[in-house]
XYZ file of C-alpha atoms in Angstrom:
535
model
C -60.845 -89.273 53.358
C -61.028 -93.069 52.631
C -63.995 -94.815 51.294
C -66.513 -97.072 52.951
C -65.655 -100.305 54.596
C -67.950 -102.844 52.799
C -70.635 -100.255 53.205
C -73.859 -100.803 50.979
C -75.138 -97.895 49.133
C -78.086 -95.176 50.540
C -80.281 -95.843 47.542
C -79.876 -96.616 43.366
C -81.767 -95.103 41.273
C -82.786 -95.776 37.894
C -85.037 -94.373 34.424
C -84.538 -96.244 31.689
C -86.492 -96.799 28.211
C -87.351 -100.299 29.673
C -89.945 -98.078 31.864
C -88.190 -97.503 34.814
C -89.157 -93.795 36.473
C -86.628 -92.891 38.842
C -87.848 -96.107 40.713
C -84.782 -97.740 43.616
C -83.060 -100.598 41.873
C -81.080 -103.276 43.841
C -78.566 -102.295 46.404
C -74.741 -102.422 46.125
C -71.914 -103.553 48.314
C -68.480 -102.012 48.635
C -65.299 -103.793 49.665
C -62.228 -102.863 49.458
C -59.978 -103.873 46.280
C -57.996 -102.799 43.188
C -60.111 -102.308 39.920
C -59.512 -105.008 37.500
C -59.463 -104.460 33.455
C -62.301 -103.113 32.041
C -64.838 -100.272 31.971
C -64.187 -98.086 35.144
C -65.551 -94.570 37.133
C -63.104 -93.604 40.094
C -65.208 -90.687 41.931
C -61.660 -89.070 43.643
C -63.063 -87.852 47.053
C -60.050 -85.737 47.441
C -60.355 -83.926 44.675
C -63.367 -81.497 45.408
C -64.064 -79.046 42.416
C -67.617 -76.369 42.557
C -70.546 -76.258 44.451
C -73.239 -76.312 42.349
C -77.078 -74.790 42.609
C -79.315 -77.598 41.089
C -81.255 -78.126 38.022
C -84.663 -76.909 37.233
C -87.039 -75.941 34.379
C -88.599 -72.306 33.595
C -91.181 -70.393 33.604
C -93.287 -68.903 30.377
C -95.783 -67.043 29.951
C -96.671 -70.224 27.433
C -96.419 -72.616 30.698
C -98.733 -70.521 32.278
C -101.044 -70.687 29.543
C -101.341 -74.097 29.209
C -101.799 -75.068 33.042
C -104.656 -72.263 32.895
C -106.383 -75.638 31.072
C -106.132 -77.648 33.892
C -108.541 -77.557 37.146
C -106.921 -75.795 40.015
C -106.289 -79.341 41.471
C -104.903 -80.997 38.825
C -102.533 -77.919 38.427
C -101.524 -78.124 41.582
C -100.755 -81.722 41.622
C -98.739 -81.381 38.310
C -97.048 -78.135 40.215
C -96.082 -80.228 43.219
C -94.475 -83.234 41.254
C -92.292 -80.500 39.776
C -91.467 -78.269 42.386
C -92.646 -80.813 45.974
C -90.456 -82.250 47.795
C -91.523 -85.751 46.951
C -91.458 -84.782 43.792
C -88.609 -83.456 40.951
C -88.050 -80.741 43.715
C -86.149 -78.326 41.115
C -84.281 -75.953 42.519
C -83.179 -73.504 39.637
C -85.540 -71.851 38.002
C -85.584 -69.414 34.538
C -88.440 -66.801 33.389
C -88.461 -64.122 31.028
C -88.995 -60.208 31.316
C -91.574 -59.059 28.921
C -92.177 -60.736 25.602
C -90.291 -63.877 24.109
C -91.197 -66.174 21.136
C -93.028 -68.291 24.023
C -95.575 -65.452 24.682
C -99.097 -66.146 23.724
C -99.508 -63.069 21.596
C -95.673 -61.449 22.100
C -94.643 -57.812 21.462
C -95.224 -56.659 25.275
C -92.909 -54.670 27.457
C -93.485 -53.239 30.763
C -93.393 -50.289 29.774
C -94.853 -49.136 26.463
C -94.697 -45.289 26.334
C -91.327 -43.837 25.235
C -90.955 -41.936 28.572
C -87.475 -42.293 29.961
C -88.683 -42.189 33.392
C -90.759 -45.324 33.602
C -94.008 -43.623 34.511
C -96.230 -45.830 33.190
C -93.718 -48.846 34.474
C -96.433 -52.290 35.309
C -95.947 -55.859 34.965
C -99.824 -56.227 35.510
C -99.466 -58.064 31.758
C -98.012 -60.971 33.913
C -100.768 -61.480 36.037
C -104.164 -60.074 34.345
C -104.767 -64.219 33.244
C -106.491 -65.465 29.936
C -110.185 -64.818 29.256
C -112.076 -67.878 28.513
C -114.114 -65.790 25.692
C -110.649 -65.597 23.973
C -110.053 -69.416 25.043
C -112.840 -71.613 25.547
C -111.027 -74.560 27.498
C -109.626 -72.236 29.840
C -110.463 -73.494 33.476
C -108.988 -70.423 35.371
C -108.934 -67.270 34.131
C -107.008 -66.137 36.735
C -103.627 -68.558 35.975
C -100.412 -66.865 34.245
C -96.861 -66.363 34.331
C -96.835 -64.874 38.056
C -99.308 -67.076 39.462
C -97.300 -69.514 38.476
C -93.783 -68.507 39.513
C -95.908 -67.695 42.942
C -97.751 -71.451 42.749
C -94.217 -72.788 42.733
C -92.914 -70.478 45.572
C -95.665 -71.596 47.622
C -95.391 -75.378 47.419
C -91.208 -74.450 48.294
C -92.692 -72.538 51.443
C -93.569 -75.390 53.183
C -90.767 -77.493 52.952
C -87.772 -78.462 54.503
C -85.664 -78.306 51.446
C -86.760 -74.879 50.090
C -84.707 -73.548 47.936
C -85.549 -71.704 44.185
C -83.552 -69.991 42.602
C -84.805 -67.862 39.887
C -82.627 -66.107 36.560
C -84.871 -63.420 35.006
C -84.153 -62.962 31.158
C -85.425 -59.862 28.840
C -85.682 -60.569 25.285
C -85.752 -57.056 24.657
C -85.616 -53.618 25.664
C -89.136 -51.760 24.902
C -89.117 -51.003 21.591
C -88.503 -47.393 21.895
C -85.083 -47.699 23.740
C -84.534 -49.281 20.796
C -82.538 -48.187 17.036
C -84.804 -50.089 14.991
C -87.778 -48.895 17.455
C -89.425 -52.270 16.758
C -89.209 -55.575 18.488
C -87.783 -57.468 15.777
C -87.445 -56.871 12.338
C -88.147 -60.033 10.043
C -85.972 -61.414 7.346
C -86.954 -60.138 4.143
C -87.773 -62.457 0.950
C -84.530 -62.078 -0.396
C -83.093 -63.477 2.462
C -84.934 -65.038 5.245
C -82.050 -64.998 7.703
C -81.056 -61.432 7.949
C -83.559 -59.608 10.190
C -82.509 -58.325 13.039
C -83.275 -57.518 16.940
C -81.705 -53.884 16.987
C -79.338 -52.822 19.264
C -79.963 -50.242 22.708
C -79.959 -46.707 21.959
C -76.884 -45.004 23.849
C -79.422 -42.438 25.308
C -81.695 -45.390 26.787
C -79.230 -47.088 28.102
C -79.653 -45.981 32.179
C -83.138 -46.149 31.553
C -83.136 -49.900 30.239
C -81.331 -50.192 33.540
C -83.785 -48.939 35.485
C -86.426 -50.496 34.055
C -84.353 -53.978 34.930
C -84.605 -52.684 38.533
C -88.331 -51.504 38.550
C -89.083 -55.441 37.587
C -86.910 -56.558 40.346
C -88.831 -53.754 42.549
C -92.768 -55.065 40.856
C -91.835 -58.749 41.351
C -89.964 -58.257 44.742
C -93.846 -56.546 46.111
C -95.560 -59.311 44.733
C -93.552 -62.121 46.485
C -90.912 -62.964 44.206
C -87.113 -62.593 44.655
C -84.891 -63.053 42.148
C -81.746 -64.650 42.337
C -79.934 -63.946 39.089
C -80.463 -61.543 36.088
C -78.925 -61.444 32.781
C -78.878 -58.318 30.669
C -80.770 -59.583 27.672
C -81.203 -63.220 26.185
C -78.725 -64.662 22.841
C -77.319 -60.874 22.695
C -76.001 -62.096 19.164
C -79.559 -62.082 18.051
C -81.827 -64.660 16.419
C -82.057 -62.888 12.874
C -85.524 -61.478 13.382
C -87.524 -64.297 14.138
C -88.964 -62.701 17.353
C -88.750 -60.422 20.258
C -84.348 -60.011 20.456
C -81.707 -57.223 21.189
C -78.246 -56.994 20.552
C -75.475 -56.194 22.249
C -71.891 -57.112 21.410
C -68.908 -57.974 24.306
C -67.619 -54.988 24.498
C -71.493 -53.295 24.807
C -72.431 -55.772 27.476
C -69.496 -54.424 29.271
C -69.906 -51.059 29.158
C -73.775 -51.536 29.936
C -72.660 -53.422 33.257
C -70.314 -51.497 34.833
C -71.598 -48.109 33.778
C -74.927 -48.723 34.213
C -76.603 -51.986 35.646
C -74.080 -52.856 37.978
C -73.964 -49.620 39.943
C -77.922 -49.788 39.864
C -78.331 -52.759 41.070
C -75.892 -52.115 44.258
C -77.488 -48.897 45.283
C -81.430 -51.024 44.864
C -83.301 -52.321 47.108
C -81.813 -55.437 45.395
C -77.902 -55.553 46.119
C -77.607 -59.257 46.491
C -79.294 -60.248 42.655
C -76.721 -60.946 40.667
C -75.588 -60.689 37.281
C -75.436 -62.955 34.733
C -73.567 -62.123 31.622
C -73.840 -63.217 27.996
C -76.637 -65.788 28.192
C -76.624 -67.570 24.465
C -74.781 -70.235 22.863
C -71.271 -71.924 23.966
C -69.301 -71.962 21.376
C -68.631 -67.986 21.943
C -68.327 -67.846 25.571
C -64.790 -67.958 25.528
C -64.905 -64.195 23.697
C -67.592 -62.711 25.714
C -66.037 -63.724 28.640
C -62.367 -62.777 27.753
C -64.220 -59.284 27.384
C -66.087 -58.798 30.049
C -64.379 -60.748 32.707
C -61.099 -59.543 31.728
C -62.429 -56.147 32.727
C -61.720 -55.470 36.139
C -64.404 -52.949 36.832
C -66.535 -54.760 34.831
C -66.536 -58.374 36.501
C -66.128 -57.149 39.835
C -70.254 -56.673 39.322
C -70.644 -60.061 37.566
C -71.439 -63.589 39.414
C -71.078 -66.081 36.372
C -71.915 -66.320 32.704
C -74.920 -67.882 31.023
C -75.229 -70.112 28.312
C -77.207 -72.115 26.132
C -76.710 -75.337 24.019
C -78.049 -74.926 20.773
C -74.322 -74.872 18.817
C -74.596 -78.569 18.875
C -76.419 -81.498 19.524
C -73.639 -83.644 20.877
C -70.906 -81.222 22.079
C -71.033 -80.108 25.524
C -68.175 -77.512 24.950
C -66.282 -79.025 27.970
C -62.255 -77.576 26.975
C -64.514 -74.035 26.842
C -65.935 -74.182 30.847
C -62.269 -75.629 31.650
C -60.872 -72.406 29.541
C -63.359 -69.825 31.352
C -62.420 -71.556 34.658
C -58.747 -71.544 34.268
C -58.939 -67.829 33.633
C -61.538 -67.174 35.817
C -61.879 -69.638 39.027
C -64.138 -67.475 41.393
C -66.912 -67.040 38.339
C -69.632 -69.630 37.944
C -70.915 -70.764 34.609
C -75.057 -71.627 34.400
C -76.851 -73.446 31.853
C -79.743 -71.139 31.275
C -81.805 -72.569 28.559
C -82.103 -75.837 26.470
C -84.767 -77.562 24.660
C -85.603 -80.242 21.782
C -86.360 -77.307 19.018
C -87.909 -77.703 16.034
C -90.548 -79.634 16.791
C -93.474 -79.899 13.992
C -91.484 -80.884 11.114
C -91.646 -84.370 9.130
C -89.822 -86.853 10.197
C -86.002 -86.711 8.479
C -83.883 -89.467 6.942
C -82.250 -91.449 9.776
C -84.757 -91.478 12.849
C -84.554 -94.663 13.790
C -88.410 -95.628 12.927
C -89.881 -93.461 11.043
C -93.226 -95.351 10.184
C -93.683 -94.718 14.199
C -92.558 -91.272 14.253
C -95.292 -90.199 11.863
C -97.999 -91.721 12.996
C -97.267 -90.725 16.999
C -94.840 -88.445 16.710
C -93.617 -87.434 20.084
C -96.628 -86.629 22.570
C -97.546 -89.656 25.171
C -94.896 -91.441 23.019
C -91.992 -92.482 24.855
C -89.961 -94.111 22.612
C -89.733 -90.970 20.590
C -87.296 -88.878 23.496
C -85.654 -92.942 23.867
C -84.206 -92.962 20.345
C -82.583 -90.751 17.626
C -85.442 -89.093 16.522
C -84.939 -85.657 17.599
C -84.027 -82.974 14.666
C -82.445 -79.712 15.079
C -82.550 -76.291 12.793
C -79.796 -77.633 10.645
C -81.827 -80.067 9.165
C -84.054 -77.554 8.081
C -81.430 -74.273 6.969
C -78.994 -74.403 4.421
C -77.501 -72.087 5.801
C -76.597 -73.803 8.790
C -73.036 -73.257 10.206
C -71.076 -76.746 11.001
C -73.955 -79.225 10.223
C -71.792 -81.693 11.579
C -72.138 -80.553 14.587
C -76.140 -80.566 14.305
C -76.387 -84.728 13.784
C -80.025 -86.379 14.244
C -80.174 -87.692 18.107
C -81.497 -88.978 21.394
C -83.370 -86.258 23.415
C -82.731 -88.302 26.903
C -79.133 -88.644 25.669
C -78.340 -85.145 25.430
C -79.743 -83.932 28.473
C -78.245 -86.424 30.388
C -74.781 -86.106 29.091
C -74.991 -82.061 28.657
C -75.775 -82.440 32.606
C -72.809 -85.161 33.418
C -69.918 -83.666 31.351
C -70.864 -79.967 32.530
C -70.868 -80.984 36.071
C -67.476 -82.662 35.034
C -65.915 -79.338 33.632
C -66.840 -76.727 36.217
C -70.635 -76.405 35.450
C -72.596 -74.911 38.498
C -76.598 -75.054 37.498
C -78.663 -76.688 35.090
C -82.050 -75.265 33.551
C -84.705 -76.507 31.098
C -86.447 -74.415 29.211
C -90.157 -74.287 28.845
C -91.612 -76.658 31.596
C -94.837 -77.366 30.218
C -96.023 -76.699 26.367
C -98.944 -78.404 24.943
C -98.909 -81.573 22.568
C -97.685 -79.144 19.590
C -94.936 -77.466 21.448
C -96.359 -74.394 22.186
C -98.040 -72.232 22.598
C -95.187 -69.743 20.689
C -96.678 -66.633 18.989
C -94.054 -67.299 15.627
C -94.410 -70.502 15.756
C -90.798 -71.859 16.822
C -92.356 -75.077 18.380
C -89.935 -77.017 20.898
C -90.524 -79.876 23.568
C -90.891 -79.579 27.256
C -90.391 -81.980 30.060
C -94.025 -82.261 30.764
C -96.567 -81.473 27.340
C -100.400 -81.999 27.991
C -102.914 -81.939 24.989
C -105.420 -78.492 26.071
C -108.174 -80.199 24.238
C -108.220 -83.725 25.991
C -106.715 -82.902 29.182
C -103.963 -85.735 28.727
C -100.783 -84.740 30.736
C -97.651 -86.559 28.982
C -94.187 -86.649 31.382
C -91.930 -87.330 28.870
C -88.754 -89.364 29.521
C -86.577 -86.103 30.082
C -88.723 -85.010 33.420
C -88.094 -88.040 34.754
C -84.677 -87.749 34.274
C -84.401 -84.370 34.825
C -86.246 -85.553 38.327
C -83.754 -87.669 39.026
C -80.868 -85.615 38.527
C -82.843 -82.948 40.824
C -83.273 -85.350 43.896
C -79.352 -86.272 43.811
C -77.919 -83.181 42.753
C -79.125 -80.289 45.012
C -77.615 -76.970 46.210
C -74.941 -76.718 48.221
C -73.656 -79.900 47.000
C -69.504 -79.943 45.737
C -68.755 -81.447 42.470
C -65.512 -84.403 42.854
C -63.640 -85.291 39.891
C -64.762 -88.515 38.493
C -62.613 -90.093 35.824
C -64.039 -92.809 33.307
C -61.881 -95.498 31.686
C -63.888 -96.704 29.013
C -61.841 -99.681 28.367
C -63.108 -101.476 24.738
C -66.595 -99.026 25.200
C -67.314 -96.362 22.827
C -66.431 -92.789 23.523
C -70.174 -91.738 24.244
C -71.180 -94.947 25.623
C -71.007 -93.971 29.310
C -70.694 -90.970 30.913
C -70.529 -90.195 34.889
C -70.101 -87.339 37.286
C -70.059 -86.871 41.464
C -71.251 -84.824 43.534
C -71.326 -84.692 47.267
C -73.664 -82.961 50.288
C -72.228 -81.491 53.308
C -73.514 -84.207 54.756
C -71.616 -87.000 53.219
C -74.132 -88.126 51.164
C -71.827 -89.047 47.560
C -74.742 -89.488 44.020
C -72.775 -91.135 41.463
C -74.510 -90.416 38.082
C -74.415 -92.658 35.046
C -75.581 -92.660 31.757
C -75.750 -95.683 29.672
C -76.284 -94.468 25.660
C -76.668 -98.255 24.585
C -79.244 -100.838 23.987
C -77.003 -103.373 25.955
C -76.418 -103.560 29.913
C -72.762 -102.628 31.169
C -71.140 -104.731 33.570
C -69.275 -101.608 35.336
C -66.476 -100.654 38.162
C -67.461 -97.986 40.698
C -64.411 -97.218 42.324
C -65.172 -94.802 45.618
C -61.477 -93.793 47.668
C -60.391 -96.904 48.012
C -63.781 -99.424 47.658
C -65.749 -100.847 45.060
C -68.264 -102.305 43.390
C -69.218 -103.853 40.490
C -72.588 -103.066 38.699
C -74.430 -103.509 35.523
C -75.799 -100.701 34.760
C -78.974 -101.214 32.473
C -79.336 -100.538 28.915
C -80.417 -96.771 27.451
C -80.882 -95.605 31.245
C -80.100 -92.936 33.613
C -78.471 -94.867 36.677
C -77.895 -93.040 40.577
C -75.981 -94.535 42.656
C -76.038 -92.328 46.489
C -73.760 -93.453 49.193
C -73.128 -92.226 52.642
C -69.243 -91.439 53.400
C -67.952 -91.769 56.953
């Protein structure tokens, strides 16, 4: 396939710190020509890698609870840029099962009583809304996680483009499947990182199964299908600090294929598939070598899940092109990733402090533009490989963790939380994080922050069904984190280009396509689309 003949692109698109919002910028012209010296991105039509699903955000109960603030209208209107058509349009969607640290109060299962049948099975907790007598400046009572998930089903309904995909996560098992038979166990005094999430009782084990099934089965009555599930969320635990359950490789295996997997086939629910591991990179390559080296295992798994909280700045890109060398036909998902730690005083080394403290980062924009953004490891001794935990740009790492997955055989991409109020919560332990949209409950101010609009834009150009190319980047004199760029390409033809400036400086660019291209500049600390139509 050659490239276009002098062909000017479909549309640019640009966010930038400068204020730009996933606005068009100027068109550009390709003619044919070899690339001179300097910086360079050759999208290689021939070289077609994965299609991919999308990006999206989540749903939390905590979401919920802070749109319950809004008017029904305003809700809706916030619900439409996120999920409308002429809007972000997100097509991948996360929620949780039961409880998580981003439950109002937490420590909820659907099923409470230790009876191994499920008798008393409901997820009524999801939809039984938020009593203003409990929350004055609630303005509907009715609003929580379901409505929600259903709010944003609803608004896909009438569209042309419809799809949402949604990956369910449990926390935890009920607490009586349990060994600790607790939800979480806190760190003692002694030392306030050893508590633990317990680990599945061997006698509970179909019965955690089922009740994974009866959810499917509650949510599946009320409207909602879902696409994906993973056995439990960050198996290796969070030390305590809420709602968590362990499992190691080898347990995750043997829960699958012995259990879950043969459940879910014989359901109502065949086609949901199974997502395994779900926690952070940097020990996928085990958990995978485990479970997807099992045969009888992996022949029930889709993909595996993962988070990015083992760094700030690594993507983990040799471990996707590991997992994918050993195992092509299984997709890898970004489930989950935030800006944690929210709250805390601003550290040495944000890049204006004086500004940080007095606006911190709600309805401040320059705050998710610059290197303000701290992480656990500036707050835990204890942290492993603070190197890998330096202070940085929210915008930055979303973008890039986006681009360089794509790159390396990434197939989805999902925020977490996608509203929180101006704190970063509401989260029942108080593990405070940012959100793509944040809205103070007692003014009614609604704050999209720099990452939904880029998150928008990478949702509008990067939708299911689309095939990832290969897309090289000569960097020429550039830093190595200066620019990054990925492909992708519709069945229709239609080629987004994505690039990521990381500087305060335009770039004066090559975009090679086949055997055209162009030369851009490509503005400074922005998010840059360029779509073109192939013959």
């Amino acid at each position: 396939m050659g490239g276009p003949v002098g062909r000017a692109t479909e549309a640019v698109w640009v966010t930038s710190e400068s204020g730009a919002r996933g606005g068009k910028g100027p068109p550009l012209r390709f003619v044919k020509g070899a690339p001179a010296k300097g910086p360079l991105v050759k999208v290689e039509l021939e070289r077609r890698r994965q299609r991919v699903w999308g990006v999206g955000s989540s749903f939390t109960e905590a979401s919920a609870f802070v749109l319950a603030h809004l008017p029904p209208v305003q809700r809706r209107a916030l619900m439409e840029r996120a999920f409308g058509e002429q809007g972000a349009n997100f097509a991948l969607a996360r929620t949780m099962i039961g409880a998580s640290d981003f439950s109002v109060r937490g420590r909820y299962s659907y099923a409470q009583k230790p009876e191994p049948k499920l008798a008393d099975f409901s997820v009524a907790v999801d939809e039984e809304g938020f009593a203003r007598k409990e929350h004055p400046k609630i303005a509907d009572e009715s609003y929580d996680l379901l409505p929600m998930i259903k709010e944003a089903l609803g608004i896909k309904r009438g569209q042309q483009d419809s799809s949402l995909n949604i990956v369910a996560s449990a926390w935890t098992a009920p607490p009586w499947m349990k060994d600790i038979q607790d939800w979480y166990t806190r760190p003692s005094k002694a030392n306030k990182w050893q508590g633990s999430g317990g680990r599945l009782l061997p006698e509970h084990e179909a019965s955690y199964a089922d009740y994974l099934v009866k959810y499917l089965d509650a949510y599946a009555a009320r409207g909602v299908k879902v696409w994906a599930l993973t056995p439990v969320n960050e198996p290796n635990g969070n030390n305590g600090h809420w709602e968590s359950m362990h499992f190691t490789p080898a347990s995750q295996r043997d829960f699958i294929k012995r259990h879950l997997g043969p459940r879910l086939k014989a359901s109502a629910h065949p086609e949901t598939k199974i997502l395994i591991y779900d926690q952070n990179r940097d020990e996928m390559r085990r958990w995978t070598d485990v479970i997807l080296g099992d045969v009888e295992a992996a022949r029930h798994v889709f993909g595996t899940a993962v988070h990015w909280y083992s760094s700030t700045v690594d993507v983990y890109e040799h471990d996707f092109e590991a997992v994918h060398a050993h195992y092509p036909h299984s997709q890898i998902i970004h489930t989950e990733g935030c800006i944690d730690d929210l709250g805390k005083p601003a550290p040495k080394g944000v890049s204006d402090p004086k500004r940080f403290q007095e606006k911190g980062w709600f309805a401040n924009d320059a705050f998710w533009w610059n290197e303000n953004a701290t992480d656990w490891a500036y707050t835990a001794s204890w942290a492993p490989h603070p190197e890998r935990h330096p202070i940085y740009t929210p915008v930055h790492r979303y973008a890039r963790d986006i681009i360089v997955g794509t790159n390396h055989w990434l197939s989805g991409w999902i925020d977490w939380n996608l509203v929180l109020d101006r704190n970063g919560g509401p989260n029942h332990v108080g593990n405070f994080c940012g959100a793509p949209i944040m809205i103070d409950v007692d003014s009614g101010q609604i704050h999209y922050t720099p990452v939904f609009h880029v998150l928008s834009q990478f949702s509008r150009t990067i939708r299911p069904g689309d095939q990832a190319l290969l897309t090289r980047t000569e960097l020429g004199q550039l830093g190595s984190d200066v620019l990054h760029a990925c492909a992708t390409v519709n069945p229709k033809g239609l080629l987004s280009v994505q690039l990521l400036n990381t500087t305060k400086r335009p770039i004066e660019l090559q975009l090679q396509v086949g055997e055209e291209l162009a030369i851009l500049e490509l503005p400074a600390n922005a998010l840059q689309t360029v779509q073109l139509r192939l013959p």
